Amino acid sequence: DGPVTFTMTFTLHPKSCPLAAIRSLILQKKPNIRNMSSTTGGPRPASVVVLHRALAPAFETFCQANRGPLPLLGRSEPGKWAWPALGAISGTRMDRPQFCKYEFGACTGSLTSLEEYSEQLKDMVTFFLGCSASLEGVWEKAGLPRRDPPGHGHVGAYKTTVPCATVAGFCCPLVVTMRPVPKDKLERLVQASCSLMGEQGHPVHIGDPELLGIRDLSRPDYGDPVPCQPGEVPVFWPSQLTSLEAVSGYQTPLAFTSAPGSTVMTDLKDLEAPAGCLTPEGIPEVHPISQDPLHYSITSALAVQKIRELETVIAVDPGNRGIGHLLRKDELLRASLSLSHAHAVLLTTGFPTHFNHEPPEETDGPPGAIALAAFLQALDKGVSMIVDRRALSLFQKLVEEAVEQGVLKTPIPILTYQGGSAGAAQAFLCDERDPQSPRFDHLVAIERAGRAADGNYYNARKMNIKHLVDPIDDLFLVAQKIPGISSTGVGDGGNELGMGKVKEAVKSHIRNGDVIACDVEADFAVIAGVSNWGGYALACALYVLNSCEVHGRYLRKAARPSHAPGEQHWTEALPSVAKEEKMLSILVQHRVRSGVSGNVGMEVDGLPFHGTHAQMIQKLLDVTTGRQ
């Protein structure tokens, strides 16, 4: 048998109505449906949920809080309209279930008609939900061949471990559908689905299904799987079948839903793309952020443009070191996208270049790390910092005073690592040494001394400072072998942790590069004229991303309400001239010296704060907030 679609048209034109619907129209004069969609277009396929009138306000709010999987097109008014779904248009197969009956959360039957429940329906409300069936037409309009399940069933849907927003007892996991997409057609299809379907066309995940808690794509919870072929990437969209999980979880005495794979055709108009989708603010771009596990992120073209501008701003070379040769396009973009998805971040900094002084640290590094930490805190991410044991007391004081001065909102745990056994790094990074349970999902090094190919650590003048540096590099090396941990290195000279990614350019173009080049890679290498600027730019890029509705929707998997763009506490957490002046003053009070000159004063890398650094901070803020 071929696919069966149960089609019912709700309209005021009797020729297109089933007899049962006509009887209802005669009795009621007109169907009393409140249309929730303000846009125009063609007739829209919908699924239905029928609940007791007492639950209607809560379920409506639940749908509004989870608009991705539960786009509410309309609802009937309680007690005024007996839903005319007692029959079907002539010619459809009536021996297939159209509805599921739920009693106290359990599905107790599959029904071809609700006619025998006409009395109960008088006390119930019908909700019409937009459905992902609209995606099928997107493929053709994007010029791509459709992929249907073998056997012509309906496309499989999967329960995830992503929770929907809870409202008045309605709570359930997000349900998604998956379509395999050729890797080289990813962005084209995503842009087509967003422009043709508006908010409903935005994918919620691209990549490894286990990041959604889906263990086996060949075993969907509903429908039939569409297998991924070589060269294809699994792309997931929210499914209206989430409503079945919501009804089941509430355990109401009686409820009805559309059967999986069944839809009704309504006069509620199809959604069109919001006007914003036609502007850079709404056009989605797809970017890879991890290969193991495979993971792509989405943000708007406007956000990408701003982050690329931030990358350009920090790439000036005030020390004429030749860092332009180290630059790689979009490293800041991919690093910030990866950080935006992270839950727990481990920061490290500290370059003891002044080995004849106490403390030997320089003023480049700690301010950038603490500025990034402040913004990660504002995003409610876990943040820790790891430093050399000999510098533990110094950094504890720096963090304590940063909190007192309002640079940081709350203290950061300060950790140390001294290596030892072969498994020490994995034991540090993972709970109970289990690589399936990493404690952190992103490591960031900002102006941190990096290990050279000969195992030593060098400052820019080729002086070996290994005796002052703990082997924190080991954490970055082991992280490369643990799925789910990404890493970023920020540097301005090539001898910093993470710069192994550009070591050949360092050897060729940086003074003393053949000796000092760091040999340890990070996934992303952010190059800046002064490393602090890279930390500031990462914080600013995170602000841009989390103020972007396209990226925000993807982050929350289209479930749960959105944040207000540029929330006030995010703005306050950005680096500012005033806060960074305070942070540098704290370092000076602890006699931390400028990296190039060795001076104790308001300078970093020999460049004055008032003037060079203050201007850079303001320029980054202007790009970030649009004040240009």
Short mmCIF file of N, CA and C in Angstrom, two decimals, residues 6-10 35-48 67-74 128-135 138 193 196-201 238 240 263-273:
data_model
loop_
_atom_site.label_atom_id
_atom_site.label_comp_id
_atom_site.label_asym_id
_atom_site.label_seq_id
_atom_site.Cartn_x
_atom_site.Cartn_y
_atom_site.Cartn_z
N PHE A 6 -4.88 11.42 5.69
CA PHE A 6 -6.27 11.67 6.05
C PHE A 6 -6.51 13.16 5.98
N THR A 7 -7.27 13.55 4.98
CA THR A 7 -7.41 14.97 4.68
C THR A 7 -8.83 15.42 4.96
N MET A 8 -8.98 16.45 5.79
CA MET A 8 -10.27 17.05 6.05
C MET A 8 -10.15 18.54 5.84
N THR A 9 -11.07 19.13 5.11
CA THR A 9 -11.00 20.55 4.83
C THR A 9 -12.04 21.28 5.66
N PHE A 10 -11.60 22.24 6.46
CA PHE A 10 -12.49 23.06 7.27
C PHE A 10 -12.69 24.36 6.52
N ASN A 35 -8.20 31.84 15.01
CA ASN A 35 -6.98 31.65 14.21
C ASN A 35 -5.80 32.28 14.93
N MET A 36 -4.77 31.49 15.22
CA MET A 36 -3.58 31.99 15.91
C MET A 36 -2.53 32.49 14.92
N SER A 37 -2.73 32.25 13.63
CA SER A 37 -1.73 32.62 12.64
C SER A 37 -2.13 33.93 11.99
N SER A 38 -1.21 34.89 11.99
CA SER A 38 -1.50 36.20 11.43
C SER A 38 -0.97 36.35 10.01
N THR A 39 -0.41 35.28 9.45
CA THR A 39 0.16 35.38 8.12
C THR A 39 -0.76 34.79 7.08
N THR A 40 -0.41 34.93 5.82
CA THR A 40 -1.26 34.46 4.75
C THR A 40 -0.53 33.43 3.93
N GLY A 41 -1.25 32.73 3.07
CA GLY A 41 -0.65 31.72 2.23
C GLY A 41 -1.68 30.67 1.88
N GLY A 42 -1.26 29.46 1.51
CA GLY A 42 -2.18 28.42 1.11
C GLY A 42 -2.72 27.66 2.30
N PRO A 43 -3.67 26.74 2.08
CA PRO A 43 -4.20 25.88 3.14
C PRO A 43 -3.06 25.15 3.83
N ARG A 44 -3.21 24.94 5.12
CA ARG A 44 -2.09 24.42 5.92
C ARG A 44 -2.45 23.07 6.52
N PRO A 45 -1.58 22.07 6.35
CA PRO A 45 -1.81 20.81 7.05
C PRO A 45 -1.61 20.99 8.55
N ALA A 46 -2.41 20.30 9.32
CA ALA A 46 -2.33 20.46 10.77
C ALA A 46 -2.59 19.12 11.45
N SER A 47 -2.06 19.00 12.64
CA SER A 47 -2.45 17.90 13.53
C SER A 47 -3.34 18.50 14.61
N VAL A 48 -4.03 17.64 15.33
CA VAL A 48 -4.99 18.15 16.31
C VAL A 48 -4.74 17.52 17.68
N ARG A 67 6.98 27.10 20.91
CA ARG A 67 6.40 27.33 19.58
C ARG A 67 7.08 26.50 18.50
N GLY A 68 8.32 26.10 18.71
CA GLY A 68 9.00 25.31 17.68
C GLY A 68 8.28 24.01 17.38
N PRO A 69 8.14 23.12 18.37
CA PRO A 69 7.45 21.86 18.10
C PRO A 69 5.93 21.98 18.11
N LEU A 70 5.38 23.04 18.71
CA LEU A 70 3.93 23.14 18.89
C LEU A 70 3.42 24.48 18.35
N PRO A 71 3.54 24.70 17.04
CA PRO A 71 3.07 25.97 16.46
C PRO A 71 1.54 25.99 16.43
N LEU A 72 0.94 26.79 17.25
CA LEU A 72 -0.51 26.81 17.40
C LEU A 72 -1.12 27.66 16.29
N LEU A 73 -1.87 27.00 15.39
CA LEU A 73 -2.51 27.70 14.29
C LEU A 73 -3.89 28.24 14.68
N GLY A 74 -4.59 27.51 15.51
CA GLY A 74 -5.93 27.92 15.90
C GLY A 74 -6.50 26.95 16.91
N PHE A 128 -5.31 23.16 16.83
CA PHE A 128 -4.74 22.85 15.53
C PHE A 128 -3.27 23.26 15.53
N LEU A 129 -2.38 22.31 15.28
CA LEU A 129 -0.94 22.55 15.34
C LEU A 129 -0.33 22.38 13.96
N GLY A 130 0.49 23.35 13.56
CA GLY A 130 1.22 23.21 12.31
C GLY A 130 2.11 21.99 12.35
N CYS A 131 2.34 21.37 11.22
CA CYS A 131 3.10 20.12 11.24
C CYS A 131 4.25 20.16 10.24
N SER A 132 5.23 19.31 10.49
CA SER A 132 6.46 19.31 9.70
C SER A 132 6.28 18.69 8.33
N ALA A 133 5.03 18.27 8.01
CA ALA A 133 4.79 17.77 6.65
C ALA A 133 5.13 18.82 5.61
N SER A 134 5.05 20.10 6.01
CA SER A 134 5.37 21.19 5.09
C SER A 134 6.81 21.11 4.60
N LEU A 135 7.69 20.44 5.34
CA LEU A 135 9.09 20.33 4.94
C LEU A 135 9.26 19.60 3.62
N VAL A 138 9.75 21.72 0.68
CA VAL A 138 10.96 22.54 0.69
C VAL A 138 12.05 21.91 -0.18
N SER A 193 14.42 26.18 3.82
CA SER A 193 13.38 25.81 4.78
C SER A 193 13.00 26.99 5.66
N LEU A 196 10.99 29.56 3.40
CA LEU A 196 9.67 29.10 2.95
C LEU A 196 8.73 28.79 4.10
N MET A 197 9.28 28.46 5.27
CA MET A 197 8.43 28.04 6.39
C MET A 197 8.53 28.96 7.59
N GLY A 198 9.36 29.98 7.53
CA GLY A 198 9.49 30.88 8.66
C GLY A 198 10.08 30.17 9.86
N GLU A 199 9.56 30.46 11.03
CA GLU A 199 10.12 29.93 12.28
C GLU A 199 10.10 28.41 12.30
N GLN A 200 9.08 27.81 11.67
CA GLN A 200 8.96 26.35 11.69
C GLN A 200 10.02 25.66 10.84
N GLY A 201 10.68 26.42 9.96
CA GLY A 201 11.66 25.80 9.10
C GLY A 201 13.05 25.74 9.67
N PRO A 238 11.94 20.27 14.72
CA PRO A 238 10.96 19.96 15.77
C PRO A 238 9.72 19.32 15.16
N GLN A 240 5.57 18.13 15.60
CA GLN A 240 4.33 18.33 16.34
C GLN A 240 3.93 17.09 17.13
N THR A 263 -2.88 13.93 9.05
CA THR A 263 -3.03 15.37 9.14
C THR A 263 -4.42 15.76 8.64
N VAL A 264 -4.84 16.94 8.99
CA VAL A 264 -6.04 17.53 8.41
C VAL A 264 -5.62 18.76 7.64
N MET A 265 -6.36 19.08 6.58
CA MET A 265 -6.11 20.31 5.84
C MET A 265 -7.08 21.36 6.33
N THR A 266 -6.55 22.46 6.79
CA THR A 266 -7.38 23.50 7.39
C THR A 266 -7.37 24.76 6.51
N ASP A 267 -8.33 25.61 6.76
CA ASP A 267 -8.34 26.92 6.12
C ASP A 267 -7.44 27.90 6.85
N LEU A 268 -6.87 27.48 7.97
CA LEU A 268 -5.91 28.33 8.66
C LEU A 268 -4.71 28.46 7.75
N LYS A 269 -4.32 29.66 7.48
CA LYS A 269 -3.39 29.90 6.39
C LYS A 269 -1.98 29.43 6.71
N ASP A 270 -1.31 29.00 5.64
CA ASP A 270 0.08 28.54 5.80
C ASP A 270 0.98 29.70 6.20
N LEU A 271 2.00 29.35 6.93
CA LEU A 271 2.94 30.37 7.38
C LEU A 271 3.85 30.78 6.23
N GLU A 272 4.13 32.05 6.16
CA GLU A 272 5.16 32.55 5.26
C GLU A 272 6.33 33.04 6.10
N ALA A 273 7.47 33.15 5.45
CA ALA A 273 8.64 33.61 6.18
C ALA A 273 8.43 35.03 6.67
#
